[in-house]
Short mmCIF file of C-alpha atoms in Angstrom, two decimals:
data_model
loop_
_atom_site.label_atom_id
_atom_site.label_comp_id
_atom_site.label_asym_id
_atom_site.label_seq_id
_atom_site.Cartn_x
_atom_site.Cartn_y
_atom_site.Cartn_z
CA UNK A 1 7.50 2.62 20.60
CA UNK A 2 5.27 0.23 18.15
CA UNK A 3 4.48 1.16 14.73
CA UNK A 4 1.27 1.04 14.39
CA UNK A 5 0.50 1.91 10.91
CA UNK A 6 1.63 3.73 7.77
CA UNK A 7 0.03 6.22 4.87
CA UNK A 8 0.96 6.08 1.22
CA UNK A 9 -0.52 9.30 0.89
CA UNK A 10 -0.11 9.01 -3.17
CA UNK A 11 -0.07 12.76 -4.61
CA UNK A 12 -0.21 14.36 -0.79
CA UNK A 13 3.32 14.60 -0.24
CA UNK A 14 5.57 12.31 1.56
CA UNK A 15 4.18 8.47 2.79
CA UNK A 16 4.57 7.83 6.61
CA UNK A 17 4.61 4.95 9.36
CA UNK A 18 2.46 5.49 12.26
CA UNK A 19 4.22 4.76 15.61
CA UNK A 20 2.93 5.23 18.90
CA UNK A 21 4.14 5.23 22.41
CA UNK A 22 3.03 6.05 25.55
CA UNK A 23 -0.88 6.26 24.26
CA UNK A 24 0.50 9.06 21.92
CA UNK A 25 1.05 8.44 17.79
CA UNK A 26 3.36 10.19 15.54
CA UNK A 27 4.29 10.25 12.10
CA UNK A 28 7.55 9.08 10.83
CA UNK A 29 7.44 11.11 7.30
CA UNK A 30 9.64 8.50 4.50
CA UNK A 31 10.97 11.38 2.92
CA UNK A 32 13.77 10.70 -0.09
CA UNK A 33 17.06 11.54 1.10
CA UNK A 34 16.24 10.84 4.81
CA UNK A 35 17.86 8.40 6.85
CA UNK A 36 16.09 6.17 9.37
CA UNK A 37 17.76 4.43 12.11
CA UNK A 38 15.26 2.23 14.30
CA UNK A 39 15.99 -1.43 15.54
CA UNK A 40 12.92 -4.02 14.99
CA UNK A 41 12.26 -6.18 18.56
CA UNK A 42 9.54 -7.74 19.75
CA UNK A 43 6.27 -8.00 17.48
CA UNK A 44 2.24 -8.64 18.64
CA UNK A 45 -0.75 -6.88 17.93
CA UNK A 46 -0.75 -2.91 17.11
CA UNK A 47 -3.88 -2.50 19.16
CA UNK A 48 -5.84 0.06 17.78
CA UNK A 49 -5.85 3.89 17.13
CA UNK A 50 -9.13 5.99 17.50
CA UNK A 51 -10.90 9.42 17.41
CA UNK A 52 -9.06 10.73 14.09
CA UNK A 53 -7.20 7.86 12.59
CA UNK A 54 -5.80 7.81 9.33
CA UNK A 55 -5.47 11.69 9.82
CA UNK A 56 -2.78 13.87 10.74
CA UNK A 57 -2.23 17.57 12.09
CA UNK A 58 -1.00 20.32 10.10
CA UNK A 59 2.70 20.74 11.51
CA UNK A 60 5.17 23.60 10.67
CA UNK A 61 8.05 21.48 10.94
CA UNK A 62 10.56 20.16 8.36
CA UNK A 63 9.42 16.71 6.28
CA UNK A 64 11.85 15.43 7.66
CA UNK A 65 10.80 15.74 11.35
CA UNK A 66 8.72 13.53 13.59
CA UNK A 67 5.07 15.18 13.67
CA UNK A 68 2.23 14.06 16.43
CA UNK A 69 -1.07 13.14 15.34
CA UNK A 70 -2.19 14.82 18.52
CA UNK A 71 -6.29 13.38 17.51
CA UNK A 72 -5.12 10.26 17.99
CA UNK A 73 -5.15 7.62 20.76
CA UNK A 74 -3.99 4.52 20.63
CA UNK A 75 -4.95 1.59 22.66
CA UNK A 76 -1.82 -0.95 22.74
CA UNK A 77 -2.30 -4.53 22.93
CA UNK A 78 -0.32 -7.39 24.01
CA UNK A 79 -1.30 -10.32 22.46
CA UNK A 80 1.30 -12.12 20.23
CA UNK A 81 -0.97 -12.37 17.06
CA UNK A 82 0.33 -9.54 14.18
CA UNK A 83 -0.47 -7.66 12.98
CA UNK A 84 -3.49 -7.43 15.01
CA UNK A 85 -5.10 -9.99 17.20
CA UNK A 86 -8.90 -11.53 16.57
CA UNK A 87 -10.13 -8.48 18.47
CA UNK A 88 -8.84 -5.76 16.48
CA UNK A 89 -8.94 -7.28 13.23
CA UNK A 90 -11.50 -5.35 11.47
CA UNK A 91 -13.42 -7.20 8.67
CA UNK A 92 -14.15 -5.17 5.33
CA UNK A 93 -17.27 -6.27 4.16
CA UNK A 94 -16.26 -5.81 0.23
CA UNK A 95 -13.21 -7.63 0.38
CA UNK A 96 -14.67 -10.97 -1.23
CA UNK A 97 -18.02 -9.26 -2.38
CA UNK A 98 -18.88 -10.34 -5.91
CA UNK A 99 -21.99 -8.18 -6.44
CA UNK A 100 -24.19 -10.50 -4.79
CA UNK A 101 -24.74 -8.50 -1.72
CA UNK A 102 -27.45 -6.06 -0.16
CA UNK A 103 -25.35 -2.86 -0.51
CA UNK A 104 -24.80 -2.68 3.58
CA UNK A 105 -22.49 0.33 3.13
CA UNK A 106 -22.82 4.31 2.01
CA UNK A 107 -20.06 3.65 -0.26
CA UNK A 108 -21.93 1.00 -2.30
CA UNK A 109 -24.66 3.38 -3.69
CA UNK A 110 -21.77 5.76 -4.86
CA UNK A 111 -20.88 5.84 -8.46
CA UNK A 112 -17.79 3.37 -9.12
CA UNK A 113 -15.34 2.96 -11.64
CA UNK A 114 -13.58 -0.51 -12.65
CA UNK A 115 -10.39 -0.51 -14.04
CA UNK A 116 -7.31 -2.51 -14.87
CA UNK A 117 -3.62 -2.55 -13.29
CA UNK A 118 -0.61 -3.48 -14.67
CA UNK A 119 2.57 -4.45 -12.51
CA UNK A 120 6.13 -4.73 -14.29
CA UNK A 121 6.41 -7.05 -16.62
CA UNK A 122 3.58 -8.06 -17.40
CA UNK A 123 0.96 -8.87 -14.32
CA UNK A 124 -2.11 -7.31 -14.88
CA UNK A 125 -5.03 -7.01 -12.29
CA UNK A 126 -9.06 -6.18 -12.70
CA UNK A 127 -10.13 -3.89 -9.85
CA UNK A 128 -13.06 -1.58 -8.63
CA UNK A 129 -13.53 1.53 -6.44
CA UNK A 130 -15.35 4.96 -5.59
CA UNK A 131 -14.60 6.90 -9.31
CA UNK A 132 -13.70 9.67 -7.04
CA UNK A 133 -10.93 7.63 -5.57
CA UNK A 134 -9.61 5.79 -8.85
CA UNK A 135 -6.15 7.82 -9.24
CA UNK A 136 -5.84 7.56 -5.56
CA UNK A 137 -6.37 3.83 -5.19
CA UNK A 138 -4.12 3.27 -8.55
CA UNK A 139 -0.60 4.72 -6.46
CA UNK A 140 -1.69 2.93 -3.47
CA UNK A 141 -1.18 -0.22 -5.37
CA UNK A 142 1.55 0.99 -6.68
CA UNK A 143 0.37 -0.17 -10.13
CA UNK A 144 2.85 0.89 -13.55
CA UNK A 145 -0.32 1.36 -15.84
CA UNK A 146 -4.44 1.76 -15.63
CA UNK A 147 -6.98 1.89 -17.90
CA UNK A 148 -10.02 3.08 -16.53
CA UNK A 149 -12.39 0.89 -18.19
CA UNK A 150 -16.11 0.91 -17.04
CA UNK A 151 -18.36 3.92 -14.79
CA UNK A 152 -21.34 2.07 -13.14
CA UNK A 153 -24.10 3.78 -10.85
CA UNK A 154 -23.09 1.44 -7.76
CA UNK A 155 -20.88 -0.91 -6.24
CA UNK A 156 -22.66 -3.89 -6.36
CA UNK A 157 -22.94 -3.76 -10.33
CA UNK A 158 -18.94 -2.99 -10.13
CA UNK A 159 -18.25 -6.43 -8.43
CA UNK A 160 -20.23 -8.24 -10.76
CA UNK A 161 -18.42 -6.40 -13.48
CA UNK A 162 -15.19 -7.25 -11.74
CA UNK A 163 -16.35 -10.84 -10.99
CA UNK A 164 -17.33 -11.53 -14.79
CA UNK A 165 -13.31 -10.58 -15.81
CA UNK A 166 -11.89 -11.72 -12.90
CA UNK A 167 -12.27 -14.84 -14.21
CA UNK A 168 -9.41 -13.95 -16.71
CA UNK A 169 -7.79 -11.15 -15.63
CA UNK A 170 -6.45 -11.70 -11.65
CA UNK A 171 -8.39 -9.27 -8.90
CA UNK A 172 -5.65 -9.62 -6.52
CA UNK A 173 -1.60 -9.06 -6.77
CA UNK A 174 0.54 -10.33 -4.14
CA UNK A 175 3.18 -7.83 -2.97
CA UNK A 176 6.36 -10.03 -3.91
CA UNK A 177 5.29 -9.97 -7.41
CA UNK A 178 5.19 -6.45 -7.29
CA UNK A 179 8.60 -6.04 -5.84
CA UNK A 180 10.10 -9.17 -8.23
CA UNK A 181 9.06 -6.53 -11.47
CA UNK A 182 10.51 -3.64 -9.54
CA UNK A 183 13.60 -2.67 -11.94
CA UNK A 184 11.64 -3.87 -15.05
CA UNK A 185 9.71 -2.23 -17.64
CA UNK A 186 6.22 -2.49 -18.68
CA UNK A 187 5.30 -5.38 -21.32
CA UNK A 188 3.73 -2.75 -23.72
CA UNK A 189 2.57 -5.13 -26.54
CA UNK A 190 0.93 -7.33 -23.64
CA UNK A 191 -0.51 -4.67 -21.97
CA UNK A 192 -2.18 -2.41 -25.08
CA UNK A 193 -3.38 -6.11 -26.59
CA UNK A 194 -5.71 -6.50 -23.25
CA UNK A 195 -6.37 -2.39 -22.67
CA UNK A 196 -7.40 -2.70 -26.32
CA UNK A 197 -10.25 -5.61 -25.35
CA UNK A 198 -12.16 -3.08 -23.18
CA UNK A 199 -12.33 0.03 -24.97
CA UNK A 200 -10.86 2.32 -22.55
CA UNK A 201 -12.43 5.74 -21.00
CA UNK A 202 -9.06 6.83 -19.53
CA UNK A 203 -5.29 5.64 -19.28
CA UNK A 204 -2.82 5.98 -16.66
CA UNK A 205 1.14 6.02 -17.01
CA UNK A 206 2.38 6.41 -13.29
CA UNK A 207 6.52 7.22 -12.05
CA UNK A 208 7.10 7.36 -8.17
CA UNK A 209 10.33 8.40 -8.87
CA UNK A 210 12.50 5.87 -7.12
CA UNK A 211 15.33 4.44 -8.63
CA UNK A 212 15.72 0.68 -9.07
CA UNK A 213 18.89 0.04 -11.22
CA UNK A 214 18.45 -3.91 -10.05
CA UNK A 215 15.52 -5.91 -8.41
CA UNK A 216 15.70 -4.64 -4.75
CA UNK A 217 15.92 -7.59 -2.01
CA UNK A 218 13.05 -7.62 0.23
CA UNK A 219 13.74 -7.28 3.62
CA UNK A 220 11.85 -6.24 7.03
CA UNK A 221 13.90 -3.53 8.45
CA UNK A 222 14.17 0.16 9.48
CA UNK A 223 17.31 1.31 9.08
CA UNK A 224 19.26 3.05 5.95
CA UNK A 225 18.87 5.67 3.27
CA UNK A 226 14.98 6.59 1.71
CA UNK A 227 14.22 6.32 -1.70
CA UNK A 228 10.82 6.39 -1.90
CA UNK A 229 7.97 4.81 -1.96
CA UNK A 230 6.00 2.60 -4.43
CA UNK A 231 2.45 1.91 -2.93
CA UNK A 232 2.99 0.65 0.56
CA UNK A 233 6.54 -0.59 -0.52
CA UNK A 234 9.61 1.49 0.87
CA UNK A 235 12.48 1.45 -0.96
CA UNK A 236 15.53 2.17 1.96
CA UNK A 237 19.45 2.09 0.48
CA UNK A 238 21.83 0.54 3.39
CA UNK A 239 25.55 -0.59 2.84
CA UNK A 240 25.30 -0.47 -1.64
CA UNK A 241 22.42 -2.90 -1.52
CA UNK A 242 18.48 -1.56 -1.93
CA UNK A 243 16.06 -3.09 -0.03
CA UNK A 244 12.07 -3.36 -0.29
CA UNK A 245 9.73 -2.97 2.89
CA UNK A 246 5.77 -4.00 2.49
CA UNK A 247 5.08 -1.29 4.93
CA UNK A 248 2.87 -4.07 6.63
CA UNK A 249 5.10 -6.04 7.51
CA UNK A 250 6.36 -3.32 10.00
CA UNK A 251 3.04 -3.23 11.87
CA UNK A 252 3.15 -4.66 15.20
CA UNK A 253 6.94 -4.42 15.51
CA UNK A 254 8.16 -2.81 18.87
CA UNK A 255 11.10 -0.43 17.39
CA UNK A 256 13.38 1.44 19.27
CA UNK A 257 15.54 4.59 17.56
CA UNK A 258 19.37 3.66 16.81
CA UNK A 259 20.29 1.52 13.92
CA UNK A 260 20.24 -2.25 13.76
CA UNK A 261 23.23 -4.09 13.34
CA UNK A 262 21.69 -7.55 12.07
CA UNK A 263 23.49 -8.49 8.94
CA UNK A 264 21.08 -8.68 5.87
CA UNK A 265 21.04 -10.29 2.62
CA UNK A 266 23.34 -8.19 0.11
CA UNK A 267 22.61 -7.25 -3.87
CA UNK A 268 25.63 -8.21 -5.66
CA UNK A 269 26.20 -4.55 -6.53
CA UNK A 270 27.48 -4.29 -3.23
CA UNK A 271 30.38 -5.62 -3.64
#
């Protein structure tokens, strides 16, 4: 088996990895309460998944089971580069767009929304996507706070929105950041002084209800107790310590079920 993927699925029920075996994919539903008990091996590219990917089947069975994606295929590769090799690397064209472009995508003619982010303590992000899609894209970064601060007619005039404040305001958060703010609160006063600057059309307070009593230790593993998710970080409890998973850092990673015994770095609550 090789996970292959994941879902954050923010306000559709539980988050999942994607794993695949035999040219068939399942999802592994990260339910709270659930254990996990999977061994990491060998990792290399995750290949690729096609006719129906990012979707799953409507399944009868408990969260807590295993359910197969049955319109999806995936096409394993071998090559050691993860998580995916120069070949299945796909390139999204807006990633560094800053509004200079010709609009080469659907999406860019839709009506966008720019907003800002804020991250426990106090790291705050300027960001853009489909208005449609704004609450969505919010929990899939996991962010604390949003102000929704600017609706535009495309996506073009959103990145040069985006590109004007990015040049105070960070467009990009790095996932250890994220997880260093984890059992922290909000800086209020920091954040309502720059929400304040933009004259906001909507606000956003956001709880994914998982409990971090101390800063979790970030780890790459599959085995102990779920506590949730926080955008495509899982929170898993093993042995009185709490761990943190960027769910990307599990792609490409051969896996096979029974727990791992590899010692890992310990909280001092465990002790």
């Amino acid at each position: 088996m090789q996970v292959v993927g994941y879902e954050t699925t923010p306000g559709e029920g539980a988050a999942a990895l994607r794993v695949a075996s035999g040219g068939e994919v399942e999802r592994v539903p990260l339910v709270a309460g659930e254990s996990l008990a999977y061994t990491l091996g060998e990792r290399h590219c995750a290949g690729a998944t096609r006719d129906g990917v990012g979707k799953t089947t409507e399944s009868s069975s408990p969260a807590h089971q295993n359910t197969k994606c049955s319109e999806d295929v995936h096409e394993a590769c071998g090559r050691e580069d993860a998580p995916y090799c120069d070949e299945h690397t796909s390139t999204w064209p807006c990633a560094r767009c800053i509004g200079n472009c010709a609009m080469p995508l659907e999406s860019c003619h839709e009506e966008h929304a720019v907003y800002l982010a804020a991250f426990a303590p106090d790291t705050f992000k300027v960001g853009v996507t489909r208005s449609w899609r704004l609450d969505t894209r919010l929990r899939e970064q996991g962010a604390d706070r949003a102000a929704h601060i600017r609706t535009v007619e495309n996506g073009k005039r959103a990145r040069q929105i985006e590109y004007g404040i990015a040049e105070t305001v960070p467009d990009r958060v790095r996932v250890p950041t994220k997880i260093r703010g984890f059992a922290e609160d909000v800086d209020e006063a920091a954040w309502d002084a720059l929400v304040a600057e933009y004259d906001p059309i909507e606000r956003f307070d956001f709880d994914y209800g998982v409990p971090f009593d101390a800063r979790p230790v970030a780890e790459t593993m599959l085995t102990g107790t779920v506590l949730g998710t926080k955008g495509r970080v899982l929170a898993l409890e093993r042995g009185g310590t709490t761990y943190a998973v960027d769910m990307r850092d599990l792609v490409g990673y051969d896996v096979t079920e029974g727990a791992s015994s590899r010692d890992r770095q310990s909280s001092l609550g465990a002790f």
